Amino acid sequence: TPEATISVNTDICYDDSTIIFFPYDSDSTFCHWEFDGITKIGGSEDSVKILIVEPTGTAQLVVEERGCFSVPEEIKLNRKPHFDFFYDNRDCCLPCSIEIFADPQDENLTFRWMTDSIPFPTGNSNIFVFSEPGIYDIGLIAESDETGCSDTLIKTGFVKVSPQPIAAYDVDYQVALIENAN
């Protein structure tokens, strides 16, 4: 009876895609794959490139050799969280205070914001206060309560803070030549 073995590290959190394979392939071996929360996007019969669509997906393999079938081997793979962050207007003038919002694309995510002043405030939004003009990077860490996987997103140059403009004017001619001029 053949033995189904899936070669992949199940202890790590993957980006969206990875390769899983059956390491003992021979000319008489046929691999039968089934997926839940995972989509096959390429590869051959014994080496499959997959896209992990859900936070957690399962892959099952049954190996057939000379008409004999193995016991199914099933593994669970975890994907890093999908998320983003945004705010309506990325340009502001001093003094500048903006609220940036997390955009969770998976359920059950916890967020920690990366800031210079307060170490890792948590929540679905954070208020950033800028006291100097410049271009600022913003970072967010998401952790999945479902899988324990985390990922970091840093957007460089995300906020542009301009100095406060100064209103001023000059008169072209210092002397008015009109009688009773104001």
PDB file of C-alpha atoms in Angstrom:
ATOM      1  CA  THR A   1       0.000   0.000   0.000  1.00  0.00           C
ATOM      2  CA  PRO A   2       1.483   3.399  -0.925  1.00  0.00           C
ATOM      3  CA  GLU A   3       1.901   6.065   1.718  1.00  0.00           C
ATOM      4  CA  ALA A   4       0.774   9.651   1.122  1.00  0.00           C
ATOM      5  CA  THR A   5       3.214  12.268   2.373  1.00  0.00           C
ATOM      6  CA  ILE A   6       2.870  15.997   1.780  1.00  0.00           C
ATOM      7  CA  SER A   7       6.137  17.874   2.015  1.00  0.00           C
ATOM      8  CA  VAL A   8       5.581  21.384   3.393  1.00  0.00           C
ATOM      9  CA  ASN A   9       6.256  23.184   6.671  1.00  0.00           C
ATOM     10  CA  THR A  10       2.924  23.514   8.521  1.00  0.00           C
ATOM     11  CA  ASP A  11       4.459  25.490  11.415  1.00  0.00           C
ATOM     12  CA  ILE A  12       4.903  28.761   9.506  1.00  0.00           C
ATOM     13  CA  CYS A  13       2.526  31.382   8.149  1.00  0.00           C
ATOM     14  CA  TYR A  14       2.630  31.679   4.373  1.00  0.00           C
ATOM     15  CA  ASP A  15       2.195  34.571   2.020  1.00  0.00           C
ATOM     16  CA  ASP A  16      -0.619  33.976  -0.444  1.00  0.00           C
ATOM     17  CA  SER A  17       1.058  31.142  -2.355  1.00  0.00           C
ATOM     18  CA  THR A  18       3.488  28.282  -1.857  1.00  0.00           C
ATOM     19  CA  ILE A  19       4.422  24.910  -3.327  1.00  0.00           C
ATOM     20  CA  ILE A  20       3.483  21.586  -1.752  1.00  0.00           C
ATOM     21  CA  PHE A  21       4.660  18.254  -3.094  1.00  0.00           C
ATOM     22  CA  PHE A  22       4.713  14.502  -2.763  1.00  0.00           C
ATOM     23  CA  PRO A  23       8.444  13.631  -2.376  1.00  0.00           C
ATOM     24  CA  TYR A  24       8.365   9.937  -3.388  1.00  0.00           C
ATOM     25  CA  ASP A  25       7.067  10.140  -6.944  1.00  0.00           C
ATOM     26  CA  SER A  26       7.765   7.309  -9.372  1.00  0.00           C
ATOM     27  CA  ASP A  27       6.520   6.510 -12.870  1.00  0.00           C
ATOM     28  CA  SER A  28       3.649   4.444 -11.470  1.00  0.00           C
ATOM     29  CA  THR A  29       2.511   7.041  -8.906  1.00  0.00           C
ATOM     30  CA  PHE A  30      -0.611   9.133  -9.331  1.00  0.00           C
ATOM     31  CA  CYS A  31      -1.389  11.938  -6.875  1.00  0.00           C
ATOM     32  CA  HIS A  32      -5.015  12.900  -6.179  1.00  0.00           C
ATOM     33  CA  TRP A  33      -5.246  16.309  -4.480  1.00  0.00           C
ATOM     34  CA  GLU A  34      -8.256  17.935  -2.815  1.00  0.00           C
ATOM     35  CA  PHE A  35      -8.321  21.439  -1.362  1.00  0.00           C
ATOM     36  CA  ASP A  36     -10.513  23.478   0.968  1.00  0.00           C
ATOM     37  CA  GLY A  37      -9.733  27.212   1.301  1.00  0.00           C
ATOM     38  CA  ILE A  38      -6.891  26.645  -1.183  1.00  0.00           C
ATOM     39  CA  THR A  39      -6.824  26.909  -4.984  1.00  0.00           C
ATOM     40  CA  LYS A  40      -4.388  25.098  -7.258  1.00  0.00           C
ATOM     41  CA  ILE A  41      -2.708  27.629  -9.554  1.00  0.00           C
ATOM     42  CA  GLY A  42      -0.037  25.518 -11.230  1.00  0.00           C
ATOM     43  CA  GLY A  43       2.443  22.719 -11.008  1.00  0.00           C
ATOM     44  CA  SER A  44       2.404  19.076 -11.945  1.00  0.00           C
ATOM     45  CA  GLU A  45       0.777  16.041 -10.411  1.00  0.00           C
ATOM     46  CA  ASP A  46       3.302  15.574  -7.598  1.00  0.00           C
ATOM     47  CA  SER A  47       4.332  19.231  -7.144  1.00  0.00           C
ATOM     48  CA  VAL A  48       1.484  21.710  -6.812  1.00  0.00           C
ATOM     49  CA  LYS A  49       1.613  25.503  -6.592  1.00  0.00           C
ATOM     50  CA  ILE A  50      -1.271  26.696  -4.447  1.00  0.00           C
ATOM     51  CA  LEU A  51      -2.975  29.944  -3.508  1.00  0.00           C
ATOM     52  CA  ILE A  52      -4.165  30.043   0.113  1.00  0.00           C
ATOM     53  CA  VAL A  53      -7.471  31.885  -0.283  1.00  0.00           C
ATOM     54  CA  GLU A  54      -8.799  31.694   3.279  1.00  0.00           C
ATOM     55  CA  PRO A  55      -6.833  32.401   6.474  1.00  0.00           C
ATOM     56  CA  THR A  56      -6.658  28.626   6.992  1.00  0.00           C
ATOM     57  CA  GLY A  57      -6.802  26.055   4.214  1.00  0.00           C
ATOM     58  CA  THR A  58      -6.448  22.295   4.010  1.00  0.00           C
ATOM     59  CA  ALA A  59      -4.812  20.088   1.407  1.00  0.00           C
ATOM     60  CA  GLN A  60      -5.489  16.385   1.168  1.00  0.00           C
ATOM     61  CA  LEU A  61      -3.478  13.854  -0.821  1.00  0.00           C
ATOM     62  CA  VAL A  62      -4.299  10.288  -1.813  1.00  0.00           C
ATOM     63  CA  VAL A  63      -1.534   8.405  -3.636  1.00  0.00           C
ATOM     64  CA  GLU A  64      -2.285   5.651  -6.145  1.00  0.00           C
ATOM     65  CA  GLU A  65       0.347   3.092  -7.212  1.00  0.00           C
ATOM     66  CA  ARG A  66      -0.468   0.085  -9.393  1.00  0.00           C
ATOM     67  CA  GLY A  67      -4.169   0.241  -8.472  1.00  0.00           C
ATOM     68  CA  CYS A  68      -3.566   0.519  -4.719  1.00  0.00           C
ATOM     69  CA  PHE A  69      -4.637   3.660  -2.819  1.00  0.00           C
ATOM     70  CA  SER A  70      -3.051   5.211   0.253  1.00  0.00           C
ATOM     71  CA  VAL A  71      -4.777   6.436   3.345  1.00  0.00           C
ATOM     72  CA  PRO A  72      -5.487  10.172   2.842  1.00  0.00           C
ATOM     73  CA  GLU A  73      -2.887  12.582   4.248  1.00  0.00           C
ATOM     74  CA  GLU A  74      -4.308  15.973   5.244  1.00  0.00           C
ATOM     75  CA  ILE A  75      -2.447  19.114   6.269  1.00  0.00           C
ATOM     76  CA  LYS A  76      -3.561  22.549   7.401  1.00  0.00           C
ATOM     77  CA  LEU A  77      -1.796  25.687   6.165  1.00  0.00           C
ATOM     78  CA  ASN A  78      -2.117  29.182   7.624  1.00  0.00           C
ATOM     79  CA  ARG A  79      -1.847  32.373   5.585  1.00  0.00           C
ATOM     80  CA  LYS A  80      -0.667  35.761   6.771  1.00  0.00           C
ATOM     81  CA  PRO A  81      -3.506  38.243   7.370  1.00  0.00           C
ATOM     82  CA  HIS A  82      -4.891  40.343   4.524  1.00  0.00           C
ATOM     83  CA  PHE A  83      -5.366  44.001   5.485  1.00  0.00           C
ATOM     84  CA  ASP A  84      -4.673  47.583   4.484  1.00  0.00           C
ATOM     85  CA  PHE A  85      -5.071  51.068   5.988  1.00  0.00           C
ATOM     86  CA  PHE A  86      -6.323  54.399   4.680  1.00  0.00           C
ATOM     87  CA  TYR A  87      -7.498  57.913   5.382  1.00  0.00           C
ATOM     88  CA  ASP A  88      -9.301  60.384   3.186  1.00  0.00           C
ATOM     89  CA  ASN A  89      -6.712  63.116   2.597  1.00  0.00           C
ATOM     90  CA  ARG A  90      -2.990  62.353   2.789  1.00  0.00           C
ATOM     91  CA  ASP A  91      -1.903  66.022   2.651  1.00  0.00           C
ATOM     92  CA  CYS A  92      -2.319  68.369   5.606  1.00  0.00           C
ATOM     93  CA  CYS A  93      -0.895  71.629   6.963  1.00  0.00           C
ATOM     94  CA  LEU A  94       0.523  72.231  10.416  1.00  0.00           C
ATOM     95  CA  PRO A  95      -0.794  71.728  12.963  1.00  0.00           C
ATOM     96  CA  CYS A  96      -1.779  68.331  11.608  1.00  0.00           C
ATOM     97  CA  SER A  97      -3.821  65.640  13.308  1.00  0.00           C
ATOM     98  CA  ILE A  98      -5.252  62.789  11.232  1.00  0.00           C
ATOM     99  CA  GLU A  99      -7.064  59.564  12.008  1.00  0.00           C
ATOM    100  CA  ILE A 100      -5.942  56.551   9.981  1.00  0.00           C
ATOM    101  CA  PHE A 101      -8.215  53.513   9.730  1.00  0.00           C
ATOM    102  CA  ALA A 102      -7.358  49.829   9.393  1.00  0.00           C
ATOM    103  CA  ASP A 103      -9.061  47.971   6.544  1.00  0.00           C
ATOM    104  CA  PRO A 104      -9.349  44.312   7.628  1.00  0.00           C
ATOM    105  CA  GLN A 105      -9.883  41.957   4.704  1.00  0.00           C
ATOM    106  CA  ASP A 106      -9.954  38.874   6.961  1.00  0.00           C
ATOM    107  CA  GLU A 107     -12.101  38.389  10.050  1.00  0.00           C
ATOM    108  CA  ASN A 108     -10.792  38.357  13.629  1.00  0.00           C
ATOM    109  CA  LEU A 109      -7.775  40.639  13.181  1.00  0.00           C
ATOM    110  CA  THR A 110      -6.135  42.633  15.964  1.00  0.00           C
ATOM    111  CA  PHE A 111      -4.139  45.741  15.012  1.00  0.00           C
ATOM    112  CA  ARG A 112      -1.087  47.456  16.516  1.00  0.00           C
ATOM    113  CA  TRP A 113       0.026  50.790  15.042  1.00  0.00           C
ATOM    114  CA  MET A 114       3.706  51.633  14.621  1.00  0.00           C
ATOM    115  CA  THR A 115       4.425  55.147  15.907  1.00  0.00           C
ATOM    116  CA  ASP A 116       7.401  57.158  17.131  1.00  0.00           C
ATOM    117  CA  SER A 117       5.715  58.513  20.236  1.00  0.00           C
ATOM    118  CA  ILE A 118       3.528  55.748  21.696  1.00  0.00           C
ATOM    119  CA  PRO A 119       4.747  52.157  21.482  1.00  0.00           C
ATOM    120  CA  PHE A 120       2.216  50.131  19.488  1.00  0.00           C
ATOM    121  CA  PRO A 121      -1.227  51.575  20.294  1.00  0.00           C
ATOM    122  CA  THR A 122      -3.958  49.077  19.432  1.00  0.00           C
ATOM    123  CA  GLY A 123      -7.304  49.394  17.675  1.00  0.00           C
ATOM    124  CA  ASN A 124      -8.926  49.713  14.271  1.00  0.00           C
ATOM    125  CA  SER A 125      -7.830  53.339  14.004  1.00  0.00           C
ATOM    126  CA  ASN A 126      -5.176  55.629  15.400  1.00  0.00           C
ATOM    127  CA  ILE A 127      -4.815  59.403  15.565  1.00  0.00           C
ATOM    128  CA  PHE A 128      -1.432  60.639  14.398  1.00  0.00           C
ATOM    129  CA  VAL A 129      -0.259  64.124  15.400  1.00  0.00           C
ATOM    130  CA  PHE A 130       2.498  65.764  13.366  1.00  0.00           C
ATOM    131  CA  SER A 131       4.331  68.807  14.735  1.00  0.00           C
ATOM    132  CA  GLU A 132       6.912  69.244  11.982  1.00  0.00           C
ATOM    133  CA  PRO A 133       6.500  69.484   8.212  1.00  0.00           C
ATOM    134  CA  GLY A 134       7.731  66.503   6.207  1.00  0.00           C
ATOM    135  CA  ILE A 135       6.820  63.225   4.561  1.00  0.00           C
ATOM    136  CA  TYR A 136       5.985  60.429   6.982  1.00  0.00           C
ATOM    137  CA  ASP A 137       5.826  56.639   6.818  1.00  0.00           C
ATOM    138  CA  ILE A 138       2.940  54.826   8.516  1.00  0.00           C
ATOM    139  CA  GLY A 139       3.067  51.215   9.722  1.00  0.00           C
ATOM    140  CA  LEU A 140       0.494  48.714  10.939  1.00  0.00           C
ATOM    141  CA  ILE A 141       0.844  45.197  12.361  1.00  0.00           C
ATOM    142  CA  ALA A 142      -2.090  42.790  12.035  1.00  0.00           C
ATOM    143  CA  GLU A 143      -2.450  39.546  13.938  1.00  0.00           C
ATOM    144  CA  SER A 144      -5.068  36.926  13.224  1.00  0.00           C
ATOM    145  CA  ASP A 145      -6.875  35.631  16.309  1.00  0.00           C
ATOM    146  CA  GLU A 146      -7.886  32.611  14.210  1.00  0.00           C
ATOM    147  CA  THR A 147      -4.440  31.478  13.013  1.00  0.00           C
ATOM    148  CA  GLY A 148      -1.937  33.310  15.231  1.00  0.00           C
ATOM    149  CA  CYS A 149      -0.246  34.623  12.067  1.00  0.00           C
ATOM    150  CA  SER A 150       0.871  38.240  11.853  1.00  0.00           C
ATOM    151  CA  ASP A 151       2.150  40.572   9.158  1.00  0.00           C
ATOM    152  CA  THR A 152       3.413  44.131   8.947  1.00  0.00           C
ATOM    153  CA  LEU A 153       2.515  46.764   6.355  1.00  0.00           C
ATOM    154  CA  ILE A 154       4.603  49.936   6.106  1.00  0.00           C
ATOM    155  CA  LYS A 155       3.651  52.607   3.579  1.00  0.00           C
ATOM    156  CA  THR A 156       6.552  54.941   2.897  1.00  0.00           C
ATOM    157  CA  GLY A 157       5.754  58.581   2.222  1.00  0.00           C
ATOM    158  CA  PHE A 158       2.099  57.976   3.130  1.00  0.00           C
ATOM    159  CA  VAL A 159       1.458  61.360   4.796  1.00  0.00           C
ATOM    160  CA  LYS A 160       2.716  64.733   3.567  1.00  0.00           C
ATOM    161  CA  VAL A 161       2.676  67.534   6.144  1.00  0.00           C
ATOM    162  CA  SER A 162       3.193  71.058   4.776  1.00  0.00           C
ATOM    163  CA  PRO A 163       4.188  74.113   6.814  1.00  0.00           C
ATOM    164  CA  GLN A 164       1.443  76.584   7.668  1.00  0.00           C
ATOM    165  CA  PRO A 165       1.299  79.205   4.885  1.00  0.00           C
ATOM    166  CA  ILE A 166       1.943  82.842   5.826  1.00  0.00           C
ATOM    167  CA  ALA A 167      -0.341  85.468   4.301  1.00  0.00           C
ATOM    168  CA  ALA A 168       1.455  88.716   3.309  1.00  0.00           C
ATOM    169  CA  TYR A 169       1.311  91.399   0.644  1.00  0.00           C
ATOM    170  CA  ASP A 170       3.267  94.441  -0.565  1.00  0.00           C
ATOM    171  CA  VAL A 171       2.031  97.643  -2.196  1.00  0.00           C
ATOM    172  CA  ASP A 172       3.626  98.405  -5.568  1.00  0.00           C
ATOM    173  CA  TYR A 173       3.526 102.148  -5.075  1.00  0.00           C
ATOM    174  CA  GLN A 174       3.996 103.518  -1.581  1.00  0.00           C
ATOM    175  CA  VAL A 175       2.413 106.886  -2.380  1.00  0.00           C
ATOM    176  CA  ALA A 176      -1.190 107.230  -3.518  1.00  0.00           C
ATOM    177  CA  LEU A 177      -1.660 109.956  -6.123  1.00  0.00           C
ATOM    178  CA  ILE A 178      -5.442 110.184  -5.856  1.00  0.00           C
ATOM    179  CA  GLU A 179      -7.021 112.843  -3.648  1.00  0.00           C
ATOM    180  CA  ASN A 180      -8.586 111.387  -0.454  1.00  0.00           C
ATOM    181  CA  ALA A 181      -7.219 107.934  -1.229  1.00  0.00           C
ATOM    182  CA  ASN A 182      -7.865 105.211   1.302  1.00  0.00           C
TER     183      ASN A 182
END
